[in-house]
Amino acid sequence: MDKRIWMKFSGKRSVCIVVLLREYVSSKTINKVIQVHDRIFCCMAGSLADAQAVTKAAKFHLSFHSVQMESPPLVIAAASVLKELCYKNKEELQAGFITAGWDMKKGPQVYVVALGGMLVRQPVTIGGSGSTFIYGYVDAKYKPSMTKEECLQFATNALALAMGRDNVSGGVANLVVITETGVEHVVVPGDKLPRFHDE
Amino acid sequence: RDKMAAAVATMMPNLGQQISSKNDMIPDWTSQEVSTGTTIMAVEYDGGVVIGADSRTTTGAYIANRVTDKLTPIHDRIFCCRSGSAADTQAIADVVTYQLGFHSIELDEPPLVETAANLFRASCYRYREELTAGILVAGWDRRKGGQVYCVPIGGMLVRQPVSVGGSGSTYIYGFMDSNYKPGLTKEQCLELTAAALSLAMERDGSSGGVVRLATISEDGVERRVILGNQLPKFSTH
């Protein structure tokens, strides 16, 4: 189980992924953000085996599609590919995704593909086991049209709060900022996360 | 045959849950127990406590009471916030009210909040297999001022400066952790409680209605209600 937060903010996007911990900590530094194309990232939650298989299939589909179209794929195309796979195989799969990126047609976008295969676009979305603890925080603190720095701070805070409460989330927070000009990775180890008054 | 099935379902509510009734003619609320789904919260400040709760009681998907009062007085300056099974929490609160009233008469002085909390804990722990009750005990006494005690399902007892409970509480842990700090004033506590409860009510299907607040201090108990359209609003997306 992990948690992810995706936000769209004026012109850019921030993605935060956190690591999976189980009762047995199999790894503290799993990367759950898969780059499916130059400006499109996909974030996994649920059964990681299922999620990895689906994202690898999606990555292949997308690169093929992009070669056929002779242009970079749209973010909604990436999300739809995932959605098709999730919906058609809903009995076997247990994986949810957040797809986010930038394309020329609609700029920055965030799409969520839920467990059964629903596809919905949202300005901000959270997912994973730790997300339940931060619904209130995200609802309260999010406002449309934040700057990149505000967004990064908001995402880091939200992740820190969730990691503080969810026993199966922790380790390292991975954030990715996707803009028209490029992609920037920000990694925040657990001990550098912001602290709150409950400590 | 449908009437028989419905009658059976109402007479044996637990059995109704096991027999999955796919018959649409029998609504699910005939076989579900009444639950105060809930979001409850209690915060200490210097001089007293602020307590708050939503107002929704559900039987399955039906809202049995949309204006419930989950803040129950146990004594003049001691209240409890109830979550879990409505029947269980009402029964426990009645028992504790009697026990505490008796104890207070024997002592000939107002009872301690810690005493009330321990009485709750004693009942909740002894009958832990039968009960589903998550209770926050809060109040003011002369010895330690404002206090909040948490008695969750299972019958643990712990004192905390701020505590949330009920099904809606999971959604506001992050908000609470980031917004609470020691040393808040009474007004700040009230705002924090109202905001937190609104956020939880927005996300939790079992919480909703109005926000009921109460302040307990040496001077007494002040109750207020925030109606649905007056609740603090957050950006919706």
CSV table of C-alpha atoms in Angstrom, one decimal, chain B residues 69-182:
chain,number,residue,atom,x,y,z
B,69,ASP,CA,-27.5,14.9,19.6
B,70,LYS,CA,-24.4,12.9,20.2
B,71,LEU,CA,-23.1,15.1,22.9
B,72,THR,CA,-24.5,13.5,26.0
B,73,PRO,CA,-24.3,15.1,29.5
B,74,ILE,CA,-23.0,12.8,32.2
B,75,HIS,CA,-22.7,15.4,34.9
B,76,ASP,CA,-22.9,19.1,35.3
B,77,ARG,CA,-19.4,19.7,33.8
B,78,ILE,CA,-18.8,16.3,32.1
B,79,PHE,CA,-20.0,15.3,28.7
B,80,CYS,CA,-19.4,12.3,26.4
B,81,CYS,CA,-19.3,12.1,22.6
B,82,ARG,CA,-20.8,8.9,21.3
B,83,SER,CA,-19.8,6.9,18.2
B,84,GLY,CA,-20.5,3.3,17.1
B,85,SER,CA,-23.8,1.5,17.9
B,86,ALA,CA,-26.4,3.9,19.0
B,87,ALA,CA,-28.0,1.4,21.4
B,88,ASP,CA,-24.7,0.4,23.0
B,89,THR,CA,-23.5,3.9,23.6
B,90,GLN,CA,-26.9,5.1,25.0
B,91,ALA,CA,-27.0,2.2,27.4
B,92,ILE,CA,-23.4,2.7,28.6
B,93,ALA,CA,-24.0,6.4,29.0
B,94,ASP,CA,-27.1,5.8,31.1
B,95,VAL,CA,-25.2,3.4,33.3
B,96,VAL,CA,-22.3,5.7,33.8
B,97,THR,CA,-24.6,8.7,34.5
B,98,TYR,CA,-26.2,6.7,37.3
B,99,GLN,CA,-22.9,5.5,38.7
B,100,LEU,CA,-21.3,9.0,38.6
B,101,GLY,CA,-24.3,10.7,40.1
B,102,PHE,CA,-24.3,8.2,43.0
B,103,HIS,CA,-20.5,8.6,43.5
B,104,SER,CA,-20.8,12.4,43.5
B,105,ILE,CA,-23.5,12.4,46.2
B,106,GLU,CA,-21.3,10.1,48.3
B,107,LEU,CA,-18.3,12.4,47.9
B,108,ASP,CA,-20.4,15.5,48.3
B,109,GLU,CA,-18.4,17.3,45.6
B,110,PRO,CA,-18.4,17.4,41.8
B,111,PRO,CA,-16.8,14.3,40.3
B,112,LEU,CA,-13.5,14.3,38.4
B,113,VAL,CA,-13.5,13.8,34.6
B,114,GLU,CA,-11.0,11.0,35.1
B,115,THR,CA,-13.5,9.2,37.3
B,116,ALA,CA,-16.2,9.4,34.6
B,117,ALA,CA,-13.7,8.2,32.0
B,118,ASN,CA,-12.7,5.3,34.2
B,119,LEU,CA,-16.3,4.3,34.6
B,120,PHE,CA,-16.8,4.3,30.9
B,121,ARG,CA,-13.6,2.3,30.5
B,122,ALA,CA,-14.7,-0.3,33.1
B,123,SER,CA,-18.0,-1.0,31.2
B,124,CYS,CA,-16.4,-0.9,27.7
B,125,TYR,CA,-13.6,-3.2,28.7
B,126,ARG,CA,-15.7,-5.7,30.7
B,127,TYR,CA,-18.2,-6.2,27.9
B,128,ARG,CA,-15.8,-5.6,25.0
B,129,GLU,CA,-17.0,-8.7,23.1
B,130,GLU,CA,-20.6,-7.6,23.1
B,131,LEU,CA,-20.2,-3.8,22.6
B,132,THR,CA,-19.4,-1.6,19.7
B,133,ALA,CA,-18.8,1.8,21.3
B,134,GLY,CA,-16.2,4.5,20.7
B,135,ILE,CA,-16.5,7.3,23.3
B,136,LEU,CA,-14.8,10.6,24.0
B,137,VAL,CA,-15.2,11.8,27.6
B,138,ALA,CA,-14.5,15.5,28.1
B,139,GLY,CA,-15.2,18.0,30.8
B,140,TRP,CA,-13.9,20.4,33.4
B,141,ASP,CA,-13.0,19.8,37.1
B,142,ARG,CA,-11.2,21.8,39.7
B,143,ARG,CA,-8.3,19.5,40.0
B,144,LYS,CA,-7.0,19.4,36.5
B,145,GLY,CA,-9.1,21.8,34.5
B,146,GLY,CA,-10.2,20.8,31.0
B,147,GLN,CA,-9.5,17.2,30.1
B,148,VAL,CA,-10.2,14.9,27.2
B,149,TYR,CA,-10.2,11.1,27.6
B,150,CYS,CA,-10.5,8.7,24.7
B,151,VAL,CA,-12.2,5.3,25.3
B,152,PRO,CA,-12.1,3.6,21.9
B,153,ILE,CA,-13.6,0.2,20.9
B,154,GLY,CA,-11.9,-2.4,23.0
B,155,GLY,CA,-11.9,-0.4,26.2
B,156,MET,CA,-8.6,1.4,26.3
B,157,LEU,CA,-8.3,4.6,28.2
B,158,VAL,CA,-6.0,7.4,27.3
B,159,ARG,CA,-5.9,11.1,28.0
B,160,GLN,CA,-5.1,13.3,25.0
B,161,PRO,CA,-5.1,17.1,24.4
B,162,VAL,CA,-7.1,16.6,21.2
B,163,SER,CA,-9.0,13.5,20.0
B,164,VAL,CA,-11.2,12.6,17.1
B,165,GLY,CA,-13.4,9.5,16.8
B,166,GLY,CA,-16.0,7.8,14.7
B,167,SER,CA,-16.0,6.6,11.1
B,168,GLY,CA,-15.3,10.1,9.7
B,169,SER,CA,-12.3,10.7,11.9
B,170,THR,CA,-9.9,8.9,9.5
B,171,TYR,CA,-10.3,11.7,6.9
B,172,ILE,CA,-9.2,14.4,9.3
B,173,TYR,CA,-6.2,13.0,11.0
B,174,GLY,CA,-3.9,14.8,8.6
B,175,PHE,CA,-5.9,18.1,9.1
B,176,MET,CA,-5.7,17.7,12.9
B,177,ASP,CA,-2.0,16.9,12.9
B,178,SER,CA,-1.2,20.0,10.9
B,179,ASN,CA,-3.6,22.5,12.5
B,180,TYR,CA,-3.7,21.7,16.2
B,181,LYS,CA,-1.0,23.2,18.4
B,182,PRO,CA,-1.0,23.5,22.2
